[in-house]
JSON list of C-alpha atoms in Angstrom, two decimals:
[
{"chain": "G", "resi": 192, "resn": "MET", "atom": "CA", "xyz": [19.30, -7.94, 93.85]},
{"chain": "G", "resi": 193, "resn": "ARG", "atom": "CA", "xyz": [22.08, -6.17, 95.76]},
{"chain": "G", "resi": 194, "resn": "ASN", "atom": "CA", "xyz": [23.83, -5.27, 92.45]},
{"chain": "G", "resi": 195, "resn": "ASN", "atom": "CA", "xyz": [20.63, -3.65, 91.18]},
{"chain": "G", "resi": 196, "resn": "PHE", "atom": "CA", "xyz": [20.30, -1.67, 94.41]},
{"chain": "G", "resi": 197, "resn": "VAL", "atom": "CA", "xyz": [23.91, -0.43, 94.14]},
{"chain": "G", "resi": 198, "resn": "ARG", "atom": "CA", "xyz": [23.41, 0.38, 90.46]},
{"chain": "G", "resi": 199, "resn": "TRP", "atom": "CA", "xyz": [20.33, 2.51, 91.29]},
{"chain": "G", "resi": 200, "resn": "ILE", "atom": "CA", "xyz": [22.20, 4.30, 94.09]},
{"chain": "G", "resi": 201, "resn": "VAL", "atom": "CA", "xyz": [25.13, 5.07, 91.75]},
{"chain": "G", "resi": 202, "resn": "LEU", "atom": "CA", "xyz": [22.74, 6.23, 89.02]},
{"chain": "G", "resi": 203, "resn": "GLY", "atom": "CA", "xyz": [20.90, 8.45, 91.51]},
{"chain": "G", "resi": 204, "resn": "LEU", "atom": "CA", "xyz": [24.14, 9.99, 92.75]},
{"chain": "G", "resi": 205, "resn": "LEU", "atom": "CA", "xyz": [25.39, 10.52, 89.20]},
{"chain": "G", "resi": 206, "resn": "THR", "atom": "CA", "xyz": [22.12, 12.23, 88.25]},
{"chain": "G", "resi": 207, "resn": "ALA", "atom": "CA", "xyz": [22.33, 14.50, 91.30]},
{"chain": "G", "resi": 208, "resn": "VAL", "atom": "CA", "xyz": [25.95, 15.40, 90.51]},
{"chain": "G", "resi": 209, "resn": "LEU", "atom": "CA", "xyz": [25.20, 16.10, 86.84]},
{"chain": "G", "resi": 210, "resn": "SER", "atom": "CA", "xyz": [22.18, 18.26, 87.59]},
{"chain": "G", "resi": 211, "resn": "GLY", "atom": "CA", "xyz": [24.08, 20.15, 90.29]},
{"chain": "G", "resi": 212, "resn": "CYS", "atom": "CA", "xyz": [27.02, 20.84, 87.99]},
{"chain": "G", "resi": 213, "resn": "GLY", "atom": "CA", "xyz": [24.94, 22.49, 85.29]},
{"chain": "G", "resi": 214, "resn": "TYR", "atom": "CA", "xyz": [24.75, 19.65, 82.77]},
{"chain": "G", "resi": 215, "resn": "ASN", "atom": "CA", "xyz": [20.99, 20.01, 82.30]},
{"chain": "G", "resi": 216, "resn": "GLU", "atom": "CA", "xyz": [21.33, 23.79, 82.16]},
{"chain": "G", "resi": 217, "resn": "PHE", "atom": "CA", "xyz": [23.88, 23.40, 79.35]},
{"chain": "G", "resi": 218, "resn": "GLN", "atom": "CA", "xyz": [21.43, 21.24, 77.45]},
{"chain": "G", "resi": 219, "resn": "ALA", "atom": "CA", "xyz": [18.68, 23.86, 77.78]},
{"chain": "G", "resi": 220, "resn": "LYS", "atom": "CA", "xyz": [20.90, 26.83, 76.91]},
{"chain": "G", "resi": 221, "resn": "ASP", "atom": "CA", "xyz": [22.51, 25.03, 73.97]},
{"chain": "G", "resi": 222, "resn": "GLU", "atom": "CA", "xyz": [19.06, 24.32, 72.54]},
{"chain": "G", "resi": 223, "resn": "ALA", "atom": "CA", "xyz": [18.03, 27.95, 73.18]},
{"chain": "G", "resi": 224, "resn": "THR", "atom": "CA", "xyz": [21.02, 29.21, 71.16]},
{"chain": "G", "resi": 225, "resn": "LYS", "atom": "CA", "xyz": [20.12, 26.87, 68.30]},
{"chain": "G", "resi": 226, "resn": "ALA", "atom": "CA", "xyz": [16.52, 28.11, 68.33]},
{"chain": "G", "resi": 227, "resn": "ALA", "atom": "CA", "xyz": [17.63, 31.76, 68.40]},
{"chain": "G", "resi": 228, "resn": "TRP", "atom": "CA", "xyz": [20.05, 31.07, 65.56]},
{"chain": "G", "resi": 229, "resn": "GLY", "atom": "CA", "xyz": [17.26, 29.41, 63.58]},
{"chain": "G", "resi": 230, "resn": "GLU", "atom": "CA", "xyz": [15.24, 32.62, 63.80]},
{"chain": "G", "resi": 231, "resn": "VAL", "atom": "CA", "xyz": [18.22, 34.69, 62.58]},
{"chain": "G", "resi": 232, "resn": "VAL", "atom": "CA", "xyz": [18.62, 32.38, 59.58]},
{"chain": "G", "resi": 233, "resn": "ASN", "atom": "CA", "xyz": [14.87, 32.47, 58.95]},
{"chain": "G", "resi": 234, "resn": "GLN", "atom": "CA", "xyz": [14.90, 36.27, 58.72]},
{"chain": "G", "resi": 235, "resn": "TYR", "atom": "CA", "xyz": [17.98, 36.31, 56.49]},
{"chain": "G", "resi": 236, "resn": "GLN", "atom": "CA", "xyz": [16.22, 33.83, 54.19]},
{"chain": "G", "resi": 237, "resn": "ARG", "atom": "CA", "xyz": [13.14, 36.06, 54.12]},
{"chain": "G", "resi": 238, "resn": "ARG", "atom": "CA", "xyz": [15.36, 38.93, 52.97]},
{"chain": "G", "resi": 239, "resn": "ALA", "atom": "CA", "xyz": [17.04, 36.76, 50.33]},
{"chain": "G", "resi": 240, "resn": "ASP", "atom": "CA", "xyz": [13.61, 35.76, 48.99]},
{"chain": "G", "resi": 241, "resn": "LEU", "atom": "CA", "xyz": [12.59, 39.41, 48.55]},
{"chain": "G", "resi": 242, "resn": "ILE", "atom": "CA", "xyz": [15.70, 40.39, 46.59]},
{"chain": "G", "resi": 243, "resn": "PRO", "atom": "CA", "xyz": [14.91, 38.88, 43.14]},
{"chain": "G", "resi": 244, "resn": "ASN", "atom": "CA", "xyz": [11.59, 40.74, 42.98]},
{"chain": "G", "resi": 245, "resn": "LEU", "atom": "CA", "xyz": [13.22, 43.94, 44.16]},
{"chain": "G", "resi": 246, "resn": "VAL", "atom": "CA", "xyz": [16.03, 43.67, 41.60]},
{"chain": "G", "resi": 247, "resn": "ASN", "atom": "CA", "xyz": [13.56, 42.95, 38.77]},
{"chain": "G", "resi": 248, "resn": "THR", "atom": "CA", "xyz": [11.42, 45.95, 39.73]},
{"chain": "G", "resi": 249, "resn": "VAL", "atom": "CA", "xyz": [14.44, 48.27, 39.81]},
{"chain": "G", "resi": 250, "resn": "LYS", "atom": "CA", "xyz": [15.68, 46.79, 36.52]},
{"chain": "G", "resi": 251, "resn": "GLY", "atom": "CA", "xyz": [12.43, 47.84, 34.87]},
{"chain": "G", "resi": 252, "resn": "TYR", "atom": "CA", "xyz": [13.16, 51.49, 35.63]},
{"chain": "G", "resi": 253, "resn": "ALA", "atom": "CA", "xyz": [16.92, 51.62, 35.89]},
{"chain": "G", "resi": 254, "resn": "SER", "atom": "CA", "xyz": [18.31, 48.86, 33.70]},
{"chain": "G", "resi": 255, "resn": "HIS", "atom": "CA", "xyz": [21.48, 50.85, 32.98]},
{"chain": "G", "resi": 256, "resn": "GLU", "atom": "CA", "xyz": [22.42, 50.60, 36.70]},
{"chain": "G", "resi": 257, "resn": "ARG", "atom": "CA", "xyz": [23.74, 47.17, 35.77]},
{"chain": "G", "resi": 258, "resn": "GLU", "atom": "CA", "xyz": [26.75, 47.22, 38.10]},
{"chain": "G", "resi": 259, "resn": "THR", "atom": "CA", "xyz": [24.59, 47.81, 41.19]},
{"chain": "G", "resi": 260, "resn": "LEU", "atom": "CA", "xyz": [22.00, 45.24, 40.16]},
{"chain": "G", "resi": 261, "resn": "GLU", "atom": "CA", "xyz": [24.69, 42.63, 39.49]},
{"chain": "G", "resi": 262, "resn": "ALA", "atom": "CA", "xyz": [26.37, 43.40, 42.83]},
{"chain": "G", "resi": 263, "resn": "VAL", "atom": "CA", "xyz": [23.12, 42.72, 44.70]},
{"chain": "G", "resi": 264, "resn": "THR", "atom": "CA", "xyz": [22.50, 39.51, 42.77]},
{"chain": "G", "resi": 265, "resn": "ALA", "atom": "CA", "xyz": [26.07, 38.28, 43.35]},
{"chain": "G", "resi": 266, "resn": "ALA", "atom": "CA", "xyz": [25.96, 39.17, 47.06]},
{"chain": "G", "resi": 267, "resn": "ARG", "atom": "CA", "xyz": [22.67, 37.30, 47.42]},
{"chain": "G", "resi": 268, "resn": "ALA", "atom": "CA", "xyz": [24.16, 34.26, 45.69]},
{"chain": "G", "resi": 269, "resn": "ARG", "atom": "CA", "xyz": [27.17, 34.27, 48.05]},
{"chain": "G", "resi": 270, "resn": "ALA", "atom": "CA", "xyz": [24.98, 34.72, 51.13]},
{"chain": "G", "resi": 271, "resn": "THR", "atom": "CA", "xyz": [22.61, 31.88, 50.20]},
{"chain": "G", "resi": 272, "resn": "SER", "atom": "CA", "xyz": [25.41, 29.50, 49.15]},
{"chain": "G", "resi": 273, "resn": "ILE", "atom": "CA", "xyz": [26.74, 29.14, 52.70]},
{"chain": "G", "resi": 274, "resn": "GLN", "atom": "CA", "xyz": [25.36, 26.05, 54.40]},
{"chain": "G", "resi": 275, "resn": "VAL", "atom": "CA", "xyz": [23.84, 27.25, 57.66]},
{"chain": "G", "resi": 276, "resn": "THR", "atom": "CA", "xyz": [23.60, 24.52, 60.27]},
{"chain": "G", "resi": 277, "resn": "PRO", "atom": "CA", "xyz": [23.67, 24.60, 64.07]},
{"chain": "G", "resi": 278, "resn": "GLU", "atom": "CA", "xyz": [27.30, 23.43, 63.83]},
{"chain": "G", "resi": 279, "resn": "VAL", "atom": "CA", "xyz": [28.18, 26.90, 62.48]},
{"chain": "G", "resi": 280, "resn": "LEU", "atom": "CA", "xyz": [27.57, 28.13, 66.03]},
{"chain": "G", "resi": 281, "resn": "ASN", "atom": "CA", "xyz": [30.56, 26.16, 67.26]},
{"chain": "G", "resi": 282, "resn": "ASN", "atom": "CA", "xyz": [32.85, 27.10, 64.38]},
{"chain": "G", "resi": 283, "resn": "PRO", "atom": "CA", "xyz": [34.07, 30.71, 64.64]},
{"chain": "G", "resi": 284, "resn": "ALA", "atom": "CA", "xyz": [35.57, 30.68, 61.12]},
{"chain": "G", "resi": 285, "resn": "ALA", "atom": "CA", "xyz": [32.33, 29.45, 59.49]},
{"chain": "G", "resi": 286, "resn": "PHE", "atom": "CA", "xyz": [30.31, 31.87, 61.60]},
{"chain": "G", "resi": 287, "resn": "GLN", "atom": "CA", "xyz": [32.57, 34.75, 60.49]},
{"chain": "G", "resi": 288, "resn": "LYS", "atom": "CA", "xyz": [32.19, 33.70, 56.84]},
{"chain": "G", "resi": 289, "resn": "PHE", "atom": "CA", "xyz": [28.40, 33.68, 57.17]},
{"chain": "G", "resi": 290, "resn": "GLN", "atom": "CA", "xyz": [28.41, 37.05, 58.92]},
{"chain": "G", "resi": 291, "resn": "GLN", "atom": "CA", "xyz": [30.67, 38.55, 56.24]},
{"chain": "G", "resi": 292, "resn": "ALA", "atom": "CA", "xyz": [28.43, 37.31, 53.41]},
{"chain": "G", "resi": 293, "resn": "GLN", "atom": "CA", "xyz": [25.35, 38.79, 55.09]},
{"chain": "G", "resi": 294, "resn": "GLY", "atom": "CA", "xyz": [27.21, 42.08, 55.63]},
{"chain": "G", "resi": 295, "resn": "GLU", "atom": "CA", "xyz": [28.13, 42.24, 51.93]},
{"chain": "G", "resi": 296, "resn": "LEU", "atom": "CA", "xyz": [24.49, 41.65, 51.02]},
{"chain": "G", "resi": 297, "resn": "SER", "atom": "CA", "xyz": [23.36, 44.43, 53.37]},
{"chain": "G", "resi": 298, "resn": "SER", "atom": "CA", "xyz": [25.88, 46.78, 51.79]},
{"chain": "G", "resi": 299, "resn": "ALA", "atom": "CA", "xyz": [24.79, 45.90, 48.24]},
{"chain": "G", "resi": 300, "resn": "LEU", "atom": "CA", "xyz": [21.14, 46.43, 49.19]},
{"chain": "G", "resi": 301, "resn": "SER", "atom": "CA", "xyz": [21.99, 49.85, 50.64]},
{"chain": "G", "resi": 302, "resn": "ARG", "atom": "CA", "xyz": [23.57, 50.82, 47.33]},
{"chain": "G", "resi": 303, "resn": "LEU", "atom": "CA", "xyz": [20.50, 49.58, 45.47]},
{"chain": "G", "resi": 304, "resn": "MET", "atom": "CA", "xyz": [18.20, 51.65, 47.65]},
{"chain": "G", "resi": 305, "resn": "ALA", "atom": "CA", "xyz": [20.43, 54.69, 47.09]},
{"chain": "G", "resi": 306, "resn": "VAL", "atom": "CA", "xyz": [20.16, 54.17, 43.31]},
{"chain": "G", "resi": 307, "resn": "SER", "atom": "CA", "xyz": [16.38, 54.14, 43.58]},
{"chain": "G", "resi": 308, "resn": "GLU", "atom": "CA", "xyz": [16.48, 57.71, 44.90]},
{"chain": "G", "resi": 309, "resn": "LYS", "atom": "CA", "xyz": [17.52, 58.89, 41.42]},
{"chain": "G", "resi": 310, "resn": "TYR", "atom": "CA", "xyz": [14.34, 57.57, 39.79]},
{"chain": "G", "resi": 311, "resn": "PRO", "atom": "CA", "xyz": [11.10, 59.29, 40.83]},
{"chain": "G", "resi": 312, "resn": "ASP", "atom": "CA", "xyz": [9.02, 56.90, 38.69]},
{"chain": "G", "resi": 313, "resn": "LEU", "atom": "CA", "xyz": [10.57, 53.92, 40.46]},
{"chain": "G", "resi": 314, "resn": "LYS", "atom": "CA", "xyz": [9.96, 55.44, 43.89]},
{"chain": "G", "resi": 315, "resn": "ALA", "atom": "CA", "xyz": [6.32, 56.01, 42.92]},
{"chain": "G", "resi": 316, "resn": "ASP", "atom": "CA", "xyz": [5.84, 52.41, 41.69]},
{"chain": "G", "resi": 317, "resn": "THR", "atom": "CA", "xyz": [3.47, 50.52, 44.00]},
{"chain": "G", "resi": 318, "resn": "SER", "atom": "CA", "xyz": [5.35, 47.22, 43.65]},
{"chain": "G", "resi": 319, "resn": "PHE", "atom": "CA", "xyz": [8.64, 48.89, 44.53]},
{"chain": "G", "resi": 320, "resn": "ARG", "atom": "CA", "xyz": [7.14, 50.66, 47.55]},
{"chain": "G", "resi": 321, "resn": "ASP", "atom": "CA", "xyz": [5.61, 47.38, 48.77]},
{"chain": "G", "resi": 322, "resn": "LEU", "atom": "CA", "xyz": [8.90, 45.54, 48.34]},
{"chain": "G", "resi": 323, "resn": "GLN", "atom": "CA", "xyz": [10.80, 48.36, 50.01]},
{"chain": "G", "resi": 324, "resn": "SER", "atom": "CA", "xyz": [8.39, 48.26, 52.95]},
{"chain": "G", "resi": 325, "resn": "GLN", "atom": "CA", "xyz": [8.75, 44.47, 53.24]},
{"chain": "G", "resi": 326, "resn": "LEU", "atom": "CA", "xyz": [12.53, 44.80, 53.09]},
{"chain": "G", "resi": 327, "resn": "GLU", "atom": "CA", "xyz": [12.55, 47.44, 55.83]},
{"chain": "G", "resi": 328, "resn": "GLY", "atom": "CA", "xyz": [10.32, 45.23, 57.99]},
{"chain": "G", "resi": 329, "resn": "THR", "atom": "CA", "xyz": [12.62, 42.28, 57.37]},
{"chain": "G", "resi": 330, "resn": "GLU", "atom": "CA", "xyz": [15.71, 44.31, 58.29]},
{"chain": "G", "resi": 331, "resn": "ASN", "atom": "CA", "xyz": [13.98, 45.21, 61.57]},
{"chain": "G", "resi": 332, "resn": "ARG", "atom": "CA", "xyz": [13.18, 41.53, 62.17]},
{"chain": "G", "resi": 333, "resn": "ILE", "atom": "CA", "xyz": [16.82, 40.64, 61.48]},
{"chain": "G", "resi": 334, "resn": "THR", "atom": "CA", "xyz": [17.93, 43.20, 64.06]},
{"chain": "G", "resi": 335, "resn": "VAL", "atom": "CA", "xyz": [15.54, 41.78, 66.66]},
{"chain": "G", "resi": 336, "resn": "ALA", "atom": "CA", "xyz": [16.51, 38.17, 65.89]},
{"chain": "G", "resi": 337, "resn": "ARG", "atom": "CA", "xyz": [20.23, 39.01, 66.10]},
{"chain": "G", "resi": 338, "resn": "LYS", "atom": "CA", "xyz": [19.70, 40.77, 69.44]},
{"chain": "G", "resi": 339, "resn": "ARG", "atom": "CA", "xyz": [17.89, 37.72, 70.82]},
{"chain": "G", "resi": 340, "resn": "TYR", "atom": "CA", "xyz": [20.67, 35.49, 69.56]},
{"chain": "G", "resi": 341, "resn": "ILE", "atom": "CA", "xyz": [23.35, 37.73, 71.12]},
{"chain": "G", "resi": 342, "resn": "ASP", "atom": "CA", "xyz": [21.51, 37.66, 74.47]},
{"chain": "G", "resi": 343, "resn": "THR", "atom": "CA", "xyz": [21.08, 33.88, 74.32]},
{"chain": "G", "resi": 344, "resn": "VAL", "atom": "CA", "xyz": [24.75, 33.32, 73.46]},
{"chain": "G", "resi": 345, "resn": "GLN", "atom": "CA", "xyz": [25.82, 35.65, 76.26]},
{"chain": "G", "resi": 346, "resn": "ASP", "atom": "CA", "xyz": [23.73, 33.63, 78.72]},
{"chain": "G", "resi": 347, "resn": "TYR", "atom": "CA", "xyz": [25.23, 30.37, 77.44]},
{"chain": "G", "resi": 348, "resn": "ASN", "atom": "CA", "xyz": [28.81, 31.73, 77.46]},
{"chain": "G", "resi": 349, "resn": "VAL", "atom": "CA", "xyz": [28.49, 32.97, 81.05]},
{"chain": "G", "resi": 350, "resn": "LEU", "atom": "CA", "xyz": [27.46, 29.46, 82.06]},
{"chain": "G", "resi": 351, "resn": "ALA", "atom": "CA", "xyz": [30.40, 27.96, 80.13]},
{"chain": "G", "resi": 352, "resn": "ARG", "atom": "CA", "xyz": [32.91, 30.29, 81.83]},
{"chain": "G", "resi": 353, "resn": "ARG", "atom": "CA", "xyz": [31.51, 30.47, 85.38]},
{"chain": "G", "resi": 354, "resn": "PHE", "atom": "CA", "xyz": [32.84, 28.20, 88.12]},
{"chain": "G", "resi": 355, "resn": "PRO", "atom": "CA", "xyz": [31.89, 25.39, 88.78]},
{"chain": "G", "resi": 356, "resn": "THR", "atom": "CA", "xyz": [29.89, 24.95, 85.57]},
{"chain": "G", "resi": 357, "resn": "ASN", "atom": "CA", "xyz": [33.05, 25.67, 83.55]},
{"chain": "G", "resi": 358, "resn": "LEU", "atom": "CA", "xyz": [34.30, 22.26, 84.76]},
{"chain": "G", "resi": 359, "resn": "THR", "atom": "CA", "xyz": [31.20, 20.64, 83.28]},
{"chain": "G", "resi": 360, "resn": "ALA", "atom": "CA", "xyz": [31.76, 22.57, 80.07]},
{"chain": "G", "resi": 361, "resn": "MET", "atom": "CA", "xyz": [35.33, 21.25, 79.84]},
{"chain": "G", "resi": 362, "resn": "MET", "atom": "CA", "xyz": [34.26, 17.71, 80.70]},
{"chain": "G", "resi": 363, "resn": "PHE", "atom": "CA", "xyz": [31.49, 17.56, 78.07]},
{"chain": "G", "resi": 364, "resn": "GLY", "atom": "CA", "xyz": [33.08, 19.77, 75.42]},
{"chain": "G", "resi": 365, "resn": "TYR", "atom": "CA", "xyz": [30.76, 22.78, 75.65]},
{"chain": "G", "resi": 366, "resn": "GLN", "atom": "CA", "xyz": [32.76, 25.50, 73.93]},
{"chain": "G", "resi": 367, "resn": "VAL", "atom": "CA", "xyz": [32.12, 29.23, 74.13]},
{"chain": "G", "resi": 368, "resn": "LYS", "atom": "CA", "xyz": [29.99, 30.25, 71.13]},
{"chain": "G", "resi": 369, "resn": "PRO", "atom": "CA", "xyz": [30.78, 33.18, 68.82]},
{"chain": "G", "resi": 370, "resn": "SER", "atom": "CA", "xyz": [28.45, 36.14, 68.76]},
{"chain": "G", "resi": 371, "resn": "PHE", "atom": "CA", "xyz": [27.67, 38.75, 66.12]},
{"chain": "G", "resi": 372, "resn": "THR", "atom": "CA", "xyz": [30.17, 41.57, 65.94]},
{"chain": "G", "resi": 373, "resn": "VAL", "atom": "CA", "xyz": [30.36, 44.82, 64.06]},
{"chain": "G", "resi": 374, "resn": "GLU", "atom": "CA", "xyz": [32.45, 44.28, 60.93]},
{"chain": "G", "resi": 375, "resn": "ASN", "atom": "CA", "xyz": [34.26, 47.59, 60.93]},
{"chain": "G", "resi": 376, "resn": "GLU", "atom": "CA", "xyz": [34.21, 49.37, 64.28]},
{"chain": "G", "resi": 377, "resn": "LYS", "atom": "CA", "xyz": [36.47, 52.15, 63.03]},
{"chain": "G", "resi": 378, "resn": "ALA", "atom": "CA", "xyz": [34.12, 52.99, 60.15]},
{"chain": "G", "resi": 379, "resn": "ILE", "atom": "CA", "xyz": [31.04, 53.22, 62.36]},
{"chain": "G", "resi": 380, "resn": "SER", "atom": "CA", "xyz": [32.79, 55.32, 64.98]},
{"chain": "G", "resi": 381, "resn": "THR", "atom": "CA", "xyz": [33.55, 57.99, 62.36]},
{"chain": "G", "resi": 382, "resn": "ALA", "atom": "CA", "xyz": [30.70, 60.35, 61.56]},
{"chain": "G", "resi": 383, "resn": "PRO", "atom": "CA", "xyz": [29.66, 60.11, 57.88]},
{"chain": "G", "resi": 384, "resn": "THR", "atom": "CA", "xyz": [30.23, 63.04, 55.55]},
{"chain": "G", "resi": 385, "resn": "VAL", "atom": "CA", "xyz": [27.00, 64.48, 54.20]},
{"chain": "G", "resi": 386, "resn": "ASP", "atom": "CA", "xyz": [27.19, 66.50, 50.98]},
{"chain": "G", "resi": 387, "resn": "PHE", "atom": "CA", "xyz": [24.06, 68.16, 49.64]},
{"chain": "G", "resi": 388, "resn": "GLY", "atom": "CA", "xyz": [25.95, 69.79, 46.77]},
{"chain": "G", "resi": 389, "resn": "SER", "atom": "CA", "xyz": [24.72, 69.00, 43.30]},
{"chain": "G", "resi": 390, "resn": "LYS", "atom": "CA", "xyz": [26.89, 66.99, 40.95]},
{"chain": "G", "resi": 391, "resn": "LYS", "atom": "CA", "xyz": [27.55, 68.40, 37.48]}
]
């Protein structure tokens, strides 16, 4: 009887210590980052699902733009081949690889949309306009989902670095999580060159 009483006292004290040191908060914030990440992946998948229809529509009008069409298809294949699991959040190298693949796909899609400007019939096609609108909406959703993920990771990382919860993080192995970064800061800090001259 006395052993049970002591056991309950120790368990109660341990629970109080763990809740006071941020353990439960780590659990909640870790789950929040996984949920936010899930939404990012969901939106990237939505974009990947739109691409085959978009490529086929463009191919119908601009089949000789083979290099651009193949680049989009290859970039989509690379982006969807990466296994995206919550563990990616704790692996900066895997996270960087995923981010790079998605960046390459965004770049290839930008080139595809630029190609479409050359073809008035394509731009007038209802299917193309619908797909373009869906793609734009998806890109906006990706931006929102990434922002939520960045905010959630920041909240988690502050907890992991702040005293005394950083001691809990060390004790239970809660590592700082990587966040999205801009691939090429130098390129985006330089104003683009705009040339309205006609090509001959």
